[in-house]
CSV table of C-alpha atoms in Angstrom, one decimal:
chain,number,residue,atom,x,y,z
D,1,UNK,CA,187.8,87.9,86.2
D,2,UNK,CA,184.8,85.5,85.7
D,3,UNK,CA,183.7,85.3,82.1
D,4,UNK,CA,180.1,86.0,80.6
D,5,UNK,CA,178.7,82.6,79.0
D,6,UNK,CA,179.1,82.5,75.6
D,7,UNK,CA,179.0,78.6,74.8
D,8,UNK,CA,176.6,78.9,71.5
D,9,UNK,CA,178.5,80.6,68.9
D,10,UNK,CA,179.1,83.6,70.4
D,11,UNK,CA,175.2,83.7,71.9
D,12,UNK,CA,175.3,84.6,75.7
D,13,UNK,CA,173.5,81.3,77.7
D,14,UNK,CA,173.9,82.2,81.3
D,15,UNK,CA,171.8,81.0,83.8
D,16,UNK,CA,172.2,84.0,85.3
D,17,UNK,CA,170.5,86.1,83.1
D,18,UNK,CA,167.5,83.7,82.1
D,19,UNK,CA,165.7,85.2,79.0
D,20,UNK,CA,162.6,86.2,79.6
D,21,UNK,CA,159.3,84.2,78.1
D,22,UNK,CA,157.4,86.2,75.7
D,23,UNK,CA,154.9,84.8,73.6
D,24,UNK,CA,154.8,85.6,69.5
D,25,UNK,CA,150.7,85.6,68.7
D,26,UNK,CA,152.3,85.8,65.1
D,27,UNK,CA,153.7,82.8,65.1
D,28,UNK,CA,150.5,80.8,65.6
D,29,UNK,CA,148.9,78.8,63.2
D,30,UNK,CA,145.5,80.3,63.0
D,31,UNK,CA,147.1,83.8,62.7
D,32,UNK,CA,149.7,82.7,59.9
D,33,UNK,CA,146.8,81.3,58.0
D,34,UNK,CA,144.1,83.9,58.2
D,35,UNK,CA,147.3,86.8,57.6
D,36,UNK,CA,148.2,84.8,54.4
D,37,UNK,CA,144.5,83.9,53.2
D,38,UNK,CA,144.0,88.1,53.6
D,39,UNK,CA,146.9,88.6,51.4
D,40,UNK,CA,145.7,86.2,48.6
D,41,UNK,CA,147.7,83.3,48.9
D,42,UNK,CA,146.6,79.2,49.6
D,43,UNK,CA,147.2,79.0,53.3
D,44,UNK,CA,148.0,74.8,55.1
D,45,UNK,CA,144.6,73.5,55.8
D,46,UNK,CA,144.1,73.3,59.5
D,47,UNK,CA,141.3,70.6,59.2
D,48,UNK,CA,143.7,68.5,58.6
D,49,UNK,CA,147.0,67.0,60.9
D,50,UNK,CA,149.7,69.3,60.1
D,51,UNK,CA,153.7,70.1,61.5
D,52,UNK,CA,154.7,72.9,63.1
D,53,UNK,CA,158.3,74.0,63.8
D,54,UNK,CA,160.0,76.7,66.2
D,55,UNK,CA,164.1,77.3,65.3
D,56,UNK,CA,165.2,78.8,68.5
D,57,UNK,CA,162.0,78.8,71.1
D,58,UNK,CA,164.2,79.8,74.0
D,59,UNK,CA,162.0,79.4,77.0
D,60,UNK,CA,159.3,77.8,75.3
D,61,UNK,CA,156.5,79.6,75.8
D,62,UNK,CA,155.3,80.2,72.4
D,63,UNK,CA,155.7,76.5,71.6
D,64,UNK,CA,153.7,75.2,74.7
D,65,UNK,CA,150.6,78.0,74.3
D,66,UNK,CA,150.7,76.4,70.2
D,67,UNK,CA,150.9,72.8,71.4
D,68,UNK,CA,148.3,72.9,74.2
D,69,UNK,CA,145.5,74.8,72.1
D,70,UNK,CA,146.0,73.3,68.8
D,71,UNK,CA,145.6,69.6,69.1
D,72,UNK,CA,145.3,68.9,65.5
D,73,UNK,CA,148.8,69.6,64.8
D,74,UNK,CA,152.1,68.2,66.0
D,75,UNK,CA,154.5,70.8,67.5
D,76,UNK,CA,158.7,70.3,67.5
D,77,UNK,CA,160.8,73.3,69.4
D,78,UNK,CA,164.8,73.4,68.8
D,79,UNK,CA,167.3,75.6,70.7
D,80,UNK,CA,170.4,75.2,71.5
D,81,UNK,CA,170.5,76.2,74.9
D,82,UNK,CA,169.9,73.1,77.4
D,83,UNK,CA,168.9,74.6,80.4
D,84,UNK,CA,166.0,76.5,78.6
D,85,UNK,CA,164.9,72.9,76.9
D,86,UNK,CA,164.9,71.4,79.9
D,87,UNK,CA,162.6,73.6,81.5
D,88,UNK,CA,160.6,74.0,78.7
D,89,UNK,CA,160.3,70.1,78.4
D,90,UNK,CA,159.3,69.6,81.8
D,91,UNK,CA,156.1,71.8,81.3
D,92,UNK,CA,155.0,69.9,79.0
D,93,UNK,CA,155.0,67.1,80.3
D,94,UNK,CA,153.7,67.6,83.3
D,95,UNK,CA,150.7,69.6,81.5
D,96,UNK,CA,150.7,66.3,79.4
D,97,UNK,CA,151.1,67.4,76.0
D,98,UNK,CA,151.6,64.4,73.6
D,99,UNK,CA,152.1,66.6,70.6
D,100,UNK,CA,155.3,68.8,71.6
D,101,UNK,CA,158.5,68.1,71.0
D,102,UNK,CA,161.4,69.8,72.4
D,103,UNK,CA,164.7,69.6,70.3
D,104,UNK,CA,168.2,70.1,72.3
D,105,UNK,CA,170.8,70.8,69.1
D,106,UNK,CA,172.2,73.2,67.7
D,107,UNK,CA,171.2,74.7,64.2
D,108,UNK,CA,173.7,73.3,62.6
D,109,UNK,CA,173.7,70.3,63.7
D,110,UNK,CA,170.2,70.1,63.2
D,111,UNK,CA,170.0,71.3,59.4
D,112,UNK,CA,171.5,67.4,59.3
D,113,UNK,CA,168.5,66.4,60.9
D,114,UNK,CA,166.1,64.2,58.6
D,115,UNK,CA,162.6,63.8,59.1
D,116,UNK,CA,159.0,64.9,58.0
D,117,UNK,CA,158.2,67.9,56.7
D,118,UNK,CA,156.9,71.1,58.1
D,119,UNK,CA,153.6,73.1,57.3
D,120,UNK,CA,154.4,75.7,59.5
D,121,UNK,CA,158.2,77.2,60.4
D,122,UNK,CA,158.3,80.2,62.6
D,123,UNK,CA,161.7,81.8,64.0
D,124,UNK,CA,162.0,84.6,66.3
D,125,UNK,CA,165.0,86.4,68.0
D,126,UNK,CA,167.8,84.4,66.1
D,127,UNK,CA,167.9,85.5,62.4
D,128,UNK,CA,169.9,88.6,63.2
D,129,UNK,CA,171.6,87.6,66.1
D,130,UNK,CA,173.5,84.6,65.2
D,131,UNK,CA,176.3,84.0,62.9
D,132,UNK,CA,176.4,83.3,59.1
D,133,UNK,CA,177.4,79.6,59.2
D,134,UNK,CA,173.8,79.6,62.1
D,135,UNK,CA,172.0,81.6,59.2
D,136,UNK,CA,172.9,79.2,56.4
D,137,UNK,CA,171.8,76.4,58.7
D,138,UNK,CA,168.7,78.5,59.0
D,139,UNK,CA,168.4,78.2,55.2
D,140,UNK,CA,169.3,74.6,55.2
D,141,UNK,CA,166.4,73.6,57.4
D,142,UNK,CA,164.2,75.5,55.5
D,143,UNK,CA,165.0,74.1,52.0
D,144,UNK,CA,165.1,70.9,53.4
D,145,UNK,CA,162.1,70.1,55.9
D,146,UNK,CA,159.4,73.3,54.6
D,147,UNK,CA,156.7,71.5,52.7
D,148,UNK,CA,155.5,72.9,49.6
D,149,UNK,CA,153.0,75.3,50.3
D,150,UNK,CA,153.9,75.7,53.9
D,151,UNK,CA,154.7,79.2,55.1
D,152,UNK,CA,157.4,81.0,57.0
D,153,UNK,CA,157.4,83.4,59.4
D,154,UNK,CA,160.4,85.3,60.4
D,155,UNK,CA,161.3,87.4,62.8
D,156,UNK,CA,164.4,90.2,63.2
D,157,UNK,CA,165.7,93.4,63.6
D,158,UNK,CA,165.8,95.5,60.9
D,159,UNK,CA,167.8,98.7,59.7
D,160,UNK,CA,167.1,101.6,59.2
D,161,UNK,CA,165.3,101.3,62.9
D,162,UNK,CA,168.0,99.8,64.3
D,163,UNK,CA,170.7,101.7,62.8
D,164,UNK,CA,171.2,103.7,65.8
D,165,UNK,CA,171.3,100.7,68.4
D,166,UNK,CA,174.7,99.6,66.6
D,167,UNK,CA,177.2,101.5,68.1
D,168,UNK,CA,175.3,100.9,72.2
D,169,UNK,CA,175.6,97.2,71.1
D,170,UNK,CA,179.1,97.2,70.6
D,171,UNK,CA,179.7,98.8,74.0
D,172,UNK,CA,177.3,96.5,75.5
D,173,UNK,CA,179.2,93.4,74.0
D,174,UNK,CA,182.7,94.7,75.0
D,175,UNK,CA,181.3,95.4,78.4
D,176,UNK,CA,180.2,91.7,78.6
D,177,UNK,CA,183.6,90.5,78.1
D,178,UNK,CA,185.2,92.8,79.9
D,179,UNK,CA,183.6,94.1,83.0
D,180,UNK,CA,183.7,92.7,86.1
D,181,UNK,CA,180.6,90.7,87.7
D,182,UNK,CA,178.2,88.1,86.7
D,183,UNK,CA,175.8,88.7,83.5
D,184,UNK,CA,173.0,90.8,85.8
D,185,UNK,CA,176.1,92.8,87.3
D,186,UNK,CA,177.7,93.6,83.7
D,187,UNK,CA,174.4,94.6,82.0
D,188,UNK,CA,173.6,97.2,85.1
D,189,UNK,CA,177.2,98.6,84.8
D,190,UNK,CA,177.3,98.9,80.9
D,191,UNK,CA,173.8,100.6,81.0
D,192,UNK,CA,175.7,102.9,83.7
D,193,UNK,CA,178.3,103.5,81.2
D,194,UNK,CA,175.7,104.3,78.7
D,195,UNK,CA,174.2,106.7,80.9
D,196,UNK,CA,176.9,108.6,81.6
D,197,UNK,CA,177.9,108.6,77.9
D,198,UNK,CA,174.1,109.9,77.2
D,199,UNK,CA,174.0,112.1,80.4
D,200,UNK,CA,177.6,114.0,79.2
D,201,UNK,CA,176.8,115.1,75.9
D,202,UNK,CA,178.2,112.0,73.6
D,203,UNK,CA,177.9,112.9,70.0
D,204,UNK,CA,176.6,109.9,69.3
D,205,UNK,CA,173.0,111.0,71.1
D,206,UNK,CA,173.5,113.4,70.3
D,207,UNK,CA,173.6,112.9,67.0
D,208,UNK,CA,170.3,110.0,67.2
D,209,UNK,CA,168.4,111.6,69.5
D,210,UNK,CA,166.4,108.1,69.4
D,211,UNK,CA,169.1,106.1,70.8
D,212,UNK,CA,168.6,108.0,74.1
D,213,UNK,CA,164.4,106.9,73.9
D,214,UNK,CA,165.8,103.1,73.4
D,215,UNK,CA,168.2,103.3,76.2
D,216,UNK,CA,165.4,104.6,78.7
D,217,UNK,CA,163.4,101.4,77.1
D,218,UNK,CA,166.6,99.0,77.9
D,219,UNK,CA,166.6,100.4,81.5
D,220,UNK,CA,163.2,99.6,82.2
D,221,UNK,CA,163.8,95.9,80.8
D,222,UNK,CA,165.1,92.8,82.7
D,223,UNK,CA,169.0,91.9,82.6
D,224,UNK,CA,168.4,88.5,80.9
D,225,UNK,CA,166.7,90.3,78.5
D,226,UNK,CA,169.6,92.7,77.4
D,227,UNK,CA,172.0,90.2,78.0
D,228,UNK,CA,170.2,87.6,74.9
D,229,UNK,CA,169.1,90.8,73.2
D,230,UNK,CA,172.4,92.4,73.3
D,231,UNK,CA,175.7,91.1,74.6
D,232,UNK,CA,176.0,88.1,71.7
D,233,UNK,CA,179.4,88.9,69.3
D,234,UNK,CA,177.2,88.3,65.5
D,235,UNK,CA,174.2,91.2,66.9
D,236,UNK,CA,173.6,92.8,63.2
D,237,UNK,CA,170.1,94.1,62.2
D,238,UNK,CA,169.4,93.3,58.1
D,239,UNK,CA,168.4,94.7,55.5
D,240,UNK,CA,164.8,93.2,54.0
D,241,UNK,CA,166.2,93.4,50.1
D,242,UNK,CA,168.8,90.7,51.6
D,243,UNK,CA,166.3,88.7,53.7
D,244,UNK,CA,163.6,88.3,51.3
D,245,UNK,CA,166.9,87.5,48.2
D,246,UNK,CA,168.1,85.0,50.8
D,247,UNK,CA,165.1,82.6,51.2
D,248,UNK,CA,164.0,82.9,47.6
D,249,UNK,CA,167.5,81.0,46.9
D,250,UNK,CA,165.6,78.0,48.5
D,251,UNK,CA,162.6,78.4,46.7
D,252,UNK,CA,160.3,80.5,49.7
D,253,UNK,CA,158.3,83.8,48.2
D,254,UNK,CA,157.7,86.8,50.0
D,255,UNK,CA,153.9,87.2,50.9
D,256,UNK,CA,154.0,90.4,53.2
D,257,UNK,CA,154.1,91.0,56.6
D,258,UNK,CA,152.8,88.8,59.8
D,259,UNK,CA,151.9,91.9,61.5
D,260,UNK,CA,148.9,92.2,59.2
D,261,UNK,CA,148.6,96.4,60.1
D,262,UNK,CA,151.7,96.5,57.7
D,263,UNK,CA,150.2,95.2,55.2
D,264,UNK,CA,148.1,98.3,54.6
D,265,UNK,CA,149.7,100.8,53.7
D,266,UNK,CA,147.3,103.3,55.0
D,267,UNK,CA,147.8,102.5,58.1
D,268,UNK,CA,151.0,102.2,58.6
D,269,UNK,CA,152.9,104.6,55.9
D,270,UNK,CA,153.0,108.5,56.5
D,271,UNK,CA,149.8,109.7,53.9
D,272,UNK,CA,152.3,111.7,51.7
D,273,UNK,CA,154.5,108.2,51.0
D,274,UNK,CA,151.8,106.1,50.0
D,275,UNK,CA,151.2,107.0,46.4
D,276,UNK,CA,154.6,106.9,46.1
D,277,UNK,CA,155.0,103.5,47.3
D,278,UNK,CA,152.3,101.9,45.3
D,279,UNK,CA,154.7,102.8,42.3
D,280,UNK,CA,157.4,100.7,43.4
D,281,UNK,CA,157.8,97.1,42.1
D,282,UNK,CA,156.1,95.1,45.1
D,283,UNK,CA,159.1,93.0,46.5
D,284,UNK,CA,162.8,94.4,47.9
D,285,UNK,CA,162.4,97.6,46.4
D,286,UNK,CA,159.1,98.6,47.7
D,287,UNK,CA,160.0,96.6,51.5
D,288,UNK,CA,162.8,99.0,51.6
D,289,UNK,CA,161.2,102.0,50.9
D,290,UNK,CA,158.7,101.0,53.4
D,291,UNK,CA,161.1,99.9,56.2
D,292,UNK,CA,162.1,103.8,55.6
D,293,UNK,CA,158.8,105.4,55.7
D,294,UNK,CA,158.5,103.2,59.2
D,295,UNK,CA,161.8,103.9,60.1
D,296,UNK,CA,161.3,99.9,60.7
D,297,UNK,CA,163.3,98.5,63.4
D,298,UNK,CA,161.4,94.7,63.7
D,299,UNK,CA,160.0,92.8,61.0
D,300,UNK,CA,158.0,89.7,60.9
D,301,UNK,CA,158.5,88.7,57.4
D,302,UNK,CA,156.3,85.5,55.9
D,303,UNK,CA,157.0,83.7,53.3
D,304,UNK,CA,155.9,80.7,51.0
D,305,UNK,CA,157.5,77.7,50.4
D,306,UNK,CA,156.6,77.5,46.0
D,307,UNK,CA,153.9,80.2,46.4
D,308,UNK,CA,150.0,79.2,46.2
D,309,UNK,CA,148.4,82.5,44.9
D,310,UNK,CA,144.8,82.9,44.6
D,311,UNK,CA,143.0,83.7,41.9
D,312,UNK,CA,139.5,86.6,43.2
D,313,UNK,CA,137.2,83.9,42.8
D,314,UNK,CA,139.2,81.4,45.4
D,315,UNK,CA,140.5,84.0,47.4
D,316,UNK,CA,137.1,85.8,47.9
D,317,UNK,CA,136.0,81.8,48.6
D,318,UNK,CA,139.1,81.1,51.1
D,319,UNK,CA,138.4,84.4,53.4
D,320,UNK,CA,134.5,83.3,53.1
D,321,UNK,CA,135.4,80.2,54.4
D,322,UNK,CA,137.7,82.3,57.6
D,323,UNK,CA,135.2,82.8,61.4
D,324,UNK,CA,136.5,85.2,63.5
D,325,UNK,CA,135.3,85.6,66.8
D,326,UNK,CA,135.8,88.7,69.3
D,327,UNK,CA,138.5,88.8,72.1
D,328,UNK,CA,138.6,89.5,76.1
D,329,UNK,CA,138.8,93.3,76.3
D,330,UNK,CA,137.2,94.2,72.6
D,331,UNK,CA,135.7,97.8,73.0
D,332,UNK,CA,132.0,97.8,73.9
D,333,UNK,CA,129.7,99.5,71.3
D,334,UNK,CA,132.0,102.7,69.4
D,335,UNK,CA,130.8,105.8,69.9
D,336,UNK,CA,133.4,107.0,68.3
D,337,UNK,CA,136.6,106.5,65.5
D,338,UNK,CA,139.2,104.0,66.8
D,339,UNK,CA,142.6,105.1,67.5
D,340,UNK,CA,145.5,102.7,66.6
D,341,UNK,CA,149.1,103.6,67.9
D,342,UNK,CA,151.5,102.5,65.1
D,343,UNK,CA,155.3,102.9,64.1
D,344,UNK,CA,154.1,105.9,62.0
D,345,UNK,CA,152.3,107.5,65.8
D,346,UNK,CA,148.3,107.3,65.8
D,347,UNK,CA,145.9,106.4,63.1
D,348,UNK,CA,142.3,107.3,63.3
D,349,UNK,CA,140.2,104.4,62.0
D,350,UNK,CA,136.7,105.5,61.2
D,351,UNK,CA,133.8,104.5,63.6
D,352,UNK,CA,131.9,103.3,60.2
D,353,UNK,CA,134.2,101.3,58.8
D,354,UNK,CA,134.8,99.3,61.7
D,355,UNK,CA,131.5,99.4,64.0
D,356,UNK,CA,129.4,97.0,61.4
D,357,UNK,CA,132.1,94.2,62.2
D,358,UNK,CA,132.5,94.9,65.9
D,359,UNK,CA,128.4,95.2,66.8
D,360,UNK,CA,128.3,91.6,65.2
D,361,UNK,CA,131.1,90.0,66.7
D,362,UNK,CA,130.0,91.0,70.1
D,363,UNK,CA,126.9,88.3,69.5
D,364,UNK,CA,129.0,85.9,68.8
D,365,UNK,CA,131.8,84.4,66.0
D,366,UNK,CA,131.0,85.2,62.7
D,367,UNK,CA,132.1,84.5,59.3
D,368,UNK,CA,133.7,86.2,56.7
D,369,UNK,CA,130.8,85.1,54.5
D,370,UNK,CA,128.4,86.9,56.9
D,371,UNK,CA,130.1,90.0,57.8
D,372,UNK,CA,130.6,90.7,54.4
D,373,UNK,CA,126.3,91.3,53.9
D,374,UNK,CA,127.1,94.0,56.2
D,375,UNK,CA,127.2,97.6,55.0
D,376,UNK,CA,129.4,98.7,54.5
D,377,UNK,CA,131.0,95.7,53.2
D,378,UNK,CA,128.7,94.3,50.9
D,379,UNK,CA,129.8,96.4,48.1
D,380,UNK,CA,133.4,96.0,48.8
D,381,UNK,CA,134.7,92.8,50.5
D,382,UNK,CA,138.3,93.8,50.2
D,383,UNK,CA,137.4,96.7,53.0
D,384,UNK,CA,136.3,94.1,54.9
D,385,UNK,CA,139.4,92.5,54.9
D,386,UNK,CA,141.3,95.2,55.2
D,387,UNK,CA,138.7,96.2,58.5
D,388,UNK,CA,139.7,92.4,60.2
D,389,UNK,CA,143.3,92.5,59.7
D,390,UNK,CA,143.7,95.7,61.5
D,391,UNK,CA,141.3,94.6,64.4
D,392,UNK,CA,143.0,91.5,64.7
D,393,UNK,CA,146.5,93.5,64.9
D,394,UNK,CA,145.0,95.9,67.6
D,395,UNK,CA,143.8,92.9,69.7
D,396,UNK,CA,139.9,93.2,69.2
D,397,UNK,CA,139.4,89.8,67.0
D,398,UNK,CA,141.5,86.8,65.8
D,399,UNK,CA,140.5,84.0,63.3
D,400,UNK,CA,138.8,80.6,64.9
D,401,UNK,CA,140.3,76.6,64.3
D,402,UNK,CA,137.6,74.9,61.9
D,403,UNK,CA,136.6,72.8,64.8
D,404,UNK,CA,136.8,71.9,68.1
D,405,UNK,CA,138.5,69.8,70.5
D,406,UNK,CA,139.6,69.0,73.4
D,407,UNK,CA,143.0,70.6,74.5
D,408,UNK,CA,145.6,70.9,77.3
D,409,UNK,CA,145.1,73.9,77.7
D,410,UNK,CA,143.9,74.3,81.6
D,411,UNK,CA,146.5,72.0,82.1
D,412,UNK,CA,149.2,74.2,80.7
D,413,UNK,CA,147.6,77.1,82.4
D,414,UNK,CA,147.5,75.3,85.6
D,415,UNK,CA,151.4,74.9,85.3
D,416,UNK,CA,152.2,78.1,83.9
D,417,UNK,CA,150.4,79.8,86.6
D,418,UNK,CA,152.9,80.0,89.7
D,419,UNK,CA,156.5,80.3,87.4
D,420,UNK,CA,158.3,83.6,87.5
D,421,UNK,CA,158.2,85.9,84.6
D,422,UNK,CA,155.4,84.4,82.7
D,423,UNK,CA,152.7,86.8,80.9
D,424,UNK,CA,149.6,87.0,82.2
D,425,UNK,CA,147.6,85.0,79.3
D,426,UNK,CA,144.6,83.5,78.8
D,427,UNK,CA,144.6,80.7,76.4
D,428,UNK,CA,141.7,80.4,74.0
D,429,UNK,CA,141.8,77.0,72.4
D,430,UNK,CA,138.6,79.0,70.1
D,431,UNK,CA,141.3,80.8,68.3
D,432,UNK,CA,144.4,78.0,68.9
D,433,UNK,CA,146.0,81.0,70.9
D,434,UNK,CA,146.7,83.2,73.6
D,435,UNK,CA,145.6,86.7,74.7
D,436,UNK,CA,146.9,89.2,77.3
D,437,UNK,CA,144.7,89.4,80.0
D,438,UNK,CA,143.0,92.5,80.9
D,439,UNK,CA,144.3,92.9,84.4
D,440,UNK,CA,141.7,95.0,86.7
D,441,UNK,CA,142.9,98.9,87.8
């Protein structure tokens, strides 16, 4: 019986079962400063050279959208998985891009590592699915190379959401060491077994009736994905109260979220919770309580390296000083409210608190400063702020670089364009970023 690659700590590698590329928007630059300038905190100056960091980029692509469209800072992606650096280095270079580094090394090995600092360290798909001695590493790096000020942004699965996926994990990860087949061959069978368990009246769906809803979603996903995603032996969603305890042992304070939509409760907490909430302590307490209300199963946590708060005099300044220009595919002239599908099912968003904002972004960028003489923002900035966070979530908006350059960016399009498996983007060196294109019907 062959065996299922598991070379990285217990972390499938099998190139087999390639995982997928996926690209984080979160983990930009431009969107982890404008998300932590909304909530009130000193955000790294993008005007000037700054480092950026990615602990586990996997295929790569986050890193190389980042690099190519941001050529004022210097970009370093680590993973331990060779075949997926070697890919990922050979795009860049043939796409040319001086300012990307990729990293072979373990996490452990690379918490050793000295070197500059980092204005910028982003992680996602690894905090809850390696071990505790990867973790501690995790925390290593980040007391060690995070400058002060420089923010965080973390990403993981999350209980009480993904409570239910426990018990199908296991089975999943027993059926990877077990079963017979390559990687592909053993995820189609255990998903098989899953079925049948589902399809024959197991108490455990029946029991969580959403654990049936997540295994359709698994069966409509690729077999490298559910291999990474699932087969590895240290698979454990966490708890926020630990997470956020965790990094403030090396000195990094919890801001909010980086999916800014969460941090308003409005919009994202069931109307009965939200009074309730606002009485809770800000911090593990209240995150908890929220993850509830959310029944949260992925967060995207940020945090502060020695926290820069703003006073309401610099932080009204610092959002004055933020442009934000409309994206491909922002809705033409509202006729009506907006709808936004969140964890908490949809959310009407009032055509007049969003339509001032919208009509002037579709002439062209604007600033904060500006949009803010609209009614009816003029009276109220925060509503403003509150209006551009949850556009830029929904995909209407995003935040613009201070200034303009040249970047590689048509020449990473040009070689992401015929690979496998890559997300239809287009790369907007505007916004030092990536959006989905809006494919035809």
């Amino acid at each position: 019986m062959s065996a299922v690659a598991m070379d990285i700590d217990g972390y499938v590698a099998d190139a087999d079962a390639a995982y997928p590329m996926h690209f984080h928007r979160e983990q930009m630059p431009a969107w982890l400063h404008a998300t932590a300038t909304a909530l009130g905190f000193r955000a790294p100056d993008l005007a000037r050279p700054y480092r950026w960091c990615e602990l586990g980029s996997g295929a790569g692509l986050t890193a190389l959208v980042a690099a190519a469209c941001n050529p004022s800072g210097r970009f370093t992606a680590v993973d331990a998985d060779a075949a997926q650096i070697d890919r990922a280095r050979g795009i860049a270079e043939r796409a040319g891009l001086a300012n990307l580094e990729f990293v072979h090394a373990d996490l452990r090995e690379y918490a050793t590592h000295s070197g500059e600092s980092f204005d910028f360290l982003v992680s996602h798909g690894l905090w809850a699915w390696v071990s505790d001695a990867v973790r501690e590493a995790i925390l290593a790096i980040v007391e060690r190379r995070l400058a002060p000020g420089g923010l965080l942004e973390l990403g993981y699965m999350s209980h009480p959401g993904a409570s239910q996926l426990q018990g199908a994990q296991r089975l999943l990860h027993e059926a990877g060491r077990h079963l017979e087949g390559d990687t592909p061959a053993r995820v189609t069978a255990a998903l098989s077994l899953l079925r049948d368990l589902a399809d024959g009246g197991a108490g455990y769906f029946a029991e969580h009736p959403g654990a049936t809803r997540q295994l359709d979603a698994m069966e409509r996903e690729p077999a490298g994905y559910i291999a990474h995603e699932f087969l590895g032996a240290h698979w454990q969603p966490q708890h926020v109260a630990d997470v956020i305890r965790a990094f403030a042992g090396v000195g990094c304070g919890f801001l909010g979220s980086a999916t800014p939509i969460e941090n308003i409760d409005a919009l994202s907490v069931p109307a009965a919770l939200q009074a309730r909430l606002r009485s809770l302590p800000p911090g593990p307490l209240a995150e908890t309580a929220r993850d509830l209300a959310r029944n949260q199963s992925l967060r995207r946590d940020l945090f502060q390296r020695d926290t820069r708060r703003l006073g309401d005099a610099a932080h009204l300044d610092a959002l004055d000083a933020l442009v934000f220009a409309a994206l491909p595919g922002e809705p033409p002239a509202l006729t009506g409210d907006l709808r936004f599908d969140t964890r908490i099912g949809p959310v009407t968003g009032a055509r007049e608190l969003f339509a001032p904002a919208l009509d002037a972004l579709a002439e062209g960028p604007q600033s904060f400063a500006r949009l803010r003489t609209l009614a009816p923002y003029d009276a109220t900035p925060g509503l403003l702020n509150q209006a551009l966070q949850a556009l830029t979530w929904a995909g209407f908006v995003h935040a613009c670089l201070p200034s303009s350059r040249d970047t590689s960016a048509d020449a990473l399009a040009r070689q992401l364009s015929p690979l496998p498996g890559v997300p239809a983007l287009a790369l907007l060196p505007a916004i030092g970023s990536a959006a989905v294109r809006q494919v035809p019907r």
